Coordinates of C-alpha atoms in Angstrom, one line a residue:
M1 CA -0.3 -0.6 0.2
K2 CA 2.7 2.0 0.5
Q3 CA 4.2 1.7 -2.5
H4 CA 1.1 2.6 -4.5
G5 CA 0.7 5.5 -2.8
N6 CA 4.9 6.7 -3.5
K7 CA 5.3 5.2 -7.6
V8 CA 1.3 6.2 -8.2
H9 CA 0.1 9.9 -5.9
S10 CA 3.7 11.0 -5.2
K11 CA 3.5 10.3 -1.7
Q12 CA 7.3 10.3 -1.8
R13 CA 7.5 12.3 1.1
V14 CA 4.0 12.5 3.4
A15 CA 4.0 11.4 6.6
D16 CA 2.7 7.5 7.6
E17 CA -0.6 9.5 9.3
D18 CA -1.2 11.7 6.7
L19 CA -1.3 9.1 4.4
F20 CA -3.6 6.3 6.4
Q21 CA -6.9 6.8 8.6
P22 CA -7.3 3.7 11.2
V23 CA -10.4 2.2 10.4
Q24 CA -12.0 -0.5 13.0
L25 CA -12.7 -3.8 10.6
Q26 CA -15.1 -6.3 11.2
S27 CA -15.9 -9.8 10.4
W28 CA -17.7 -13.3 10.6
F29 CA -14.9 -15.6 9.9
D30 CA -11.4 -16.4 10.2
E31 CA -8.7 -17.3 8.3
R32 CA -9.6 -18.2 4.5
R33 CA -13.0 -17.2 4.8
A34 CA -12.9 -13.6 6.5
R35 CA -14.1 -11.3 5.2
Y36 CA -14.4 -7.8 6.0
W37 CA -15.9 -4.6 6.0
V38 CA -15.1 -0.9 7.7
V39 CA -17.7 -0.2 11.4
D40 CA -18.3 3.8 11.5
R41 CA -19.2 4.3 15.0
S42 CA -19.3 8.0 15.0
R43 CA -22.3 7.7 12.4
Q44 CA -23.8 5.1 14.5
E45 CA -23.1 7.0 17.4
E46 CA -24.2 10.1 15.9
Q47 CA -28.0 8.1 14.5
V48 CA -28.1 7.2 18.7
R49 CA -27.8 11.4 19.5
Q50 CA -30.1 11.8 16.8
G51 CA -33.0 9.8 18.0
R52 CA -32.5 10.7 21.6
R53 CA -32.7 14.3 20.6
A54 CA -36.2 13.6 18.3
I55 CA -37.6 12.3 21.9
V56 CA -36.5 14.9 24.3
R57 CA -37.5 17.1 21.4
D58 CA -40.7 15.4 22.0
A59 CA -41.7 14.9 25.2
G60 CA -40.6 19.1 25.7
E61 CA -43.3 19.8 23.1
D62 CA -46.0 17.8 24.4
S63 CA -44.7 19.6 28.5
D64 CA -45.5 22.9 26.5
A65 CA -48.2 21.5 24.9
G66 CA -49.3 20.7 28.5
D67 CA -48.7 23.5 30.5
G68 CA -51.0 24.4 33.3
L69 CA -53.0 21.8 32.7
D70 CA -52.2 17.9 35.0
S71 CA -53.9 15.7 33.2
G72 CA -52.5 17.2 30.2
S73 CA -49.0 17.1 31.6
D74 CA -49.7 14.0 32.5
G75 CA -51.1 12.2 29.0
G76 CA -47.6 13.9 26.7
G77 CA -45.6 11.3 29.0
H78 CA -47.8 8.4 28.7
M79 CA -47.7 9.5 25.1
V80 CA -43.7 9.8 24.8
D81 CA -43.8 6.4 26.4
D82 CA -45.8 4.9 24.4
Q83 CA -44.0 5.6 21.1
I84 CA -40.6 4.6 22.4
I85 CA -42.1 1.4 23.3
Q86 CA -42.9 0.8 19.7
D87 CA -39.9 2.6 19.1
I88 CA -38.2 -0.6 20.1
E89 CA -41.0 -2.9 19.6
K90 CA -40.1 -2.1 15.8
W91 CA -36.6 -2.1 15.9
K92 CA -36.6 -5.8 17.9
A93 CA -39.1 -6.5 14.1
D94 CA -36.7 -5.5 11.8
K95 CA -34.4 -6.5 13.7
Q96 CA -34.8 -10.6 13.4
E97 CA -36.7 -10.0 9.8
R98 CA -33.1 -8.6 9.2
R99 CA -31.9 -12.0 11.0
L100 CA -33.6 -14.3 8.6
H101 CA -32.6 -12.3 5.9
F102 CA -29.1 -13.4 5.7
S103 CA -29.5 -16.3 6.9
R104 CA -31.2 -17.1 3.4
E105 CA -28.9 -15.2 1.6
V106 CA -25.4 -15.9 2.2
P107 CA -23.1 -16.2 -0.1
A108 CA -22.2 -20.1 -1.2
V109 CA -18.3 -18.9 0.0
E110 CA -18.4 -18.2 3.2
M111 CA -21.4 -20.4 4.3
D112 CA -20.1 -24.8 4.7
S113 CA -21.5 -27.0 2.8
W114 CA -23.7 -28.9 5.2
L115 CA -25.7 -26.6 5.7
Q116 CA -26.1 -24.9 2.0
Y117 CA -28.5 -28.0 1.3
T118 CA -29.8 -29.0 4.7
R119 CA -30.9 -24.8 4.9
W120 CA -29.9 -25.7 8.8
N121 CA -29.0 -22.0 8.8
E122 CA -33.0 -20.8 7.9
A123 CA -34.4 -23.2 10.1
L124 CA -32.8 -22.2 13.3
S125 CA -32.6 -18.5 12.8
Q126 CA -36.7 -18.7 13.6
S127 CA -36.1 -20.4 16.7
K128 CA -37.9 -18.8 19.3
H129 CA -35.7 -20.3 21.9
N130 CA -35.3 -19.3 25.1
M131 CA -31.2 -19.2 24.8
V132 CA -30.9 -18.1 28.9
E133 CA -32.7 -21.8 29.9
T134 CA -30.9 -23.6 26.8
S135 CA -27.9 -22.1 29.0
R136 CA -29.4 -23.8 32.5
F137 CA -30.1 -27.3 31.5
A138 CA -26.9 -27.8 29.0
R139 CA -23.9 -27.5 31.6
M140 CA -21.8 -30.0 33.2
P141 CA -22.6 -32.5 34.8
D142 CA -22.9 -31.6 39.0
P143 CA -21.6 -33.2 42.0
E144 CA -25.4 -34.6 42.1
E145 CA -25.4 -36.1 38.9
P146 CA -22.4 -39.4 38.7
K147 CA -24.7 -40.8 35.8
L148 CA -24.5 -37.9 32.9
E149 CA -20.5 -37.8 34.2
R150 CA -20.5 -41.2 33.2
L151 CA -22.3 -40.7 30.9
L152 CA -20.2 -37.8 29.2
R153 CA -17.0 -40.2 29.7
A154 CA -18.4 -42.5 27.3
W155 CA -19.2 -39.9 24.8
K156 CA -15.6 -38.9 24.9
R157 CA -14.0 -42.1 24.0
I158 CA -16.6 -42.5 21.5
M159 CA -15.1 -39.3 19.7
E160 CA -11.6 -40.7 20.8
R161 CA -12.0 -44.0 18.5
C162 CA -13.8 -42.6 15.4
L163 CA -10.5 -40.3 15.4
D164 CA -7.9 -43.2 15.6
T165 CA -10.1 -44.4 13.2
L166 CA -10.0 -41.1 10.4
E167 CA -6.7 -41.0 11.2
D168 CA -6.1 -44.6 10.3
I169 CA -8.6 -44.1 7.0
D170 CA -5.0 -43.5 3.7
H171 CA -8.1 -43.0 0.8
K172 CA -8.9 -40.2 0.0
D173 CA -12.2 -41.3 -2.2
V174 CA -13.9 -42.2 0.9
L175 CA -12.8 -39.0 3.1
K176 CA -14.8 -37.1 0.4
W177 CA -17.8 -38.9 0.6
W178 CA -17.4 -38.5 4.1
A179 CA -17.8 -34.6 3.5
S180 CA -20.3 -34.4 1.3
P181 CA -23.9 -33.5 2.0
K182 CA -25.2 -36.1 -0.3
N183 CA -25.5 -39.6 -1.2
E184 CA -25.6 -38.9 -5.2
A185 CA -22.4 -37.1 -5.3
A186 CA -18.8 -37.4 -3.4
S187 CA -17.6 -34.0 -1.5
Q188 CA -14.1 -31.7 -4.2
R189 CA -12.1 -31.8 -0.4
P190 CA -11.9 -34.9 1.7
F191 CA -13.3 -35.1 5.5
E192 CA -10.2 -33.6 7.8
L193 CA -9.5 -33.1 11.3
P194 CA -9.3 -29.1 11.9
Q195 CA -5.8 -27.8 12.4
S196 CA -5.9 -26.7 15.6
T197 CA -6.2 -29.4 17.8
K198 CA -8.4 -26.5 20.4
S199 CA -11.0 -27.0 17.8
M200 CA -12.0 -30.4 18.6
D201 CA -12.2 -29.9 22.0
K202 CA -14.4 -27.3 21.8
Y203 CA -16.2 -29.0 19.1
S204 CA -16.8 -31.5 22.4
R205 CA -18.0 -29.7 24.5
V206 CA -20.7 -28.6 22.3
W207 CA -22.1 -31.9 22.1
E208 CA -21.7 -32.5 26.3
G209 CA -24.2 -29.8 26.4
F210 CA -26.3 -30.5 23.8
I211 CA -26.4 -35.1 25.5
C212 CA -26.7 -32.6 29.7
Y213 CA -29.7 -31.3 28.0
M214 CA -31.0 -34.0 25.9
M215 CA -31.0 -36.0 29.8
R216 CA -32.8 -33.6 32.1
T217 CA -34.9 -32.3 29.8
A218 CA -37.0 -35.7 28.4
T219 CA -39.4 -36.5 30.0
G220 CA -40.3 -40.2 32.0
D221 CA -43.0 -40.9 30.1
W222 CA -44.1 -40.6 26.7
G223 CA -46.3 -37.2 25.9
E224 CA -45.7 -35.2 28.5
D225 CA -45.4 -31.8 28.5
S226 CA -41.1 -30.8 28.7
E227 CA -39.8 -28.4 31.3
T228 CA -38.5 -26.2 28.7
G229 CA -41.5 -27.7 26.1
V230 CA -38.8 -28.6 23.6
E231 CA -40.6 -32.3 21.7
Y232 CA -38.6 -34.9 21.2
T233 CA -39.6 -37.8 18.8
Y234 CA -40.8 -41.3 20.0
A235 CA -38.0 -42.1 18.2
Q236 CA -35.7 -39.9 20.2
W237 CA -37.3 -40.3 23.1
R238 CA -37.0 -43.8 23.0
C239 CA -32.7 -44.0 23.2
I240 CA -33.1 -41.8 25.5
Q241 CA -34.9 -43.9 27.5
R242 CA -32.3 -46.7 26.7
I243 CA -29.7 -44.6 27.7
R244 CA -30.9 -44.2 31.0
R245 CA -32.0 -47.3 31.5
G246 CA -28.1 -48.2 30.4
L247 CA -27.1 -46.1 33.3
D248 CA -29.3 -47.7 35.5
S249 CA -28.5 -51.4 35.3
H250 CA -24.2 -50.1 35.2
E251 CA -25.6 -48.6 38.4
D252 CA -26.6 -51.2 40.5
I253 CA -23.8 -53.7 38.7
G254 CA -21.7 -51.2 40.9
G255 CA -23.7 -51.5 43.9
R256 CA -23.5 -55.2 44.2
Q257 CA -20.0 -56.2 43.5

């Protein structure tokens, strides 16, 4: 960039602070998929200030119109509050619509092939699930949950065996079929492990939270309402019950020994 300024624009003797302007960049992706754009904080702050000035101006006009009439002044205050509430609700609705639009129109270069094929991002973006409530049920096992702790240890053993199997496979075509979301065509790139070893720990943590959530929220009897409102299919519910029975039988065997 400096060389371009020197050769094309004759900026050889211009100081860096006069030649360059610092900007803040933002990106939702890392490394090769990174797409950057400039964040204009001053413009955002100016929009916020304009909104505040408009609210104060409206409130002042309502107050002036109601001078000498207590009931009129009070009514003006309520009108301002109602307008603020309406603006907030409109902003929430617009934000949801923008989020749905971007989830549907994500550039192909920024989306995994599995998401392109399954369209999970569009379905999940419409979820009204309470994420705060979800995090409470997805926490790691408490000291009084030894069965859940054993289940996560079993999951880690399964994952380690899968990683060993993946490492032992040297046939690229097999790995390409694994990476493809379609049964009709193989992927152009083989299925590979992330370069960072920390990534697998993060992925495993997500699955561990998912397992904890299912075991805590699935009801004991089919058809009952769950504590969070989540609904499982009958096949999913039966699988969870089989896991629970397996944990119970293992505990009984350990107790008799």
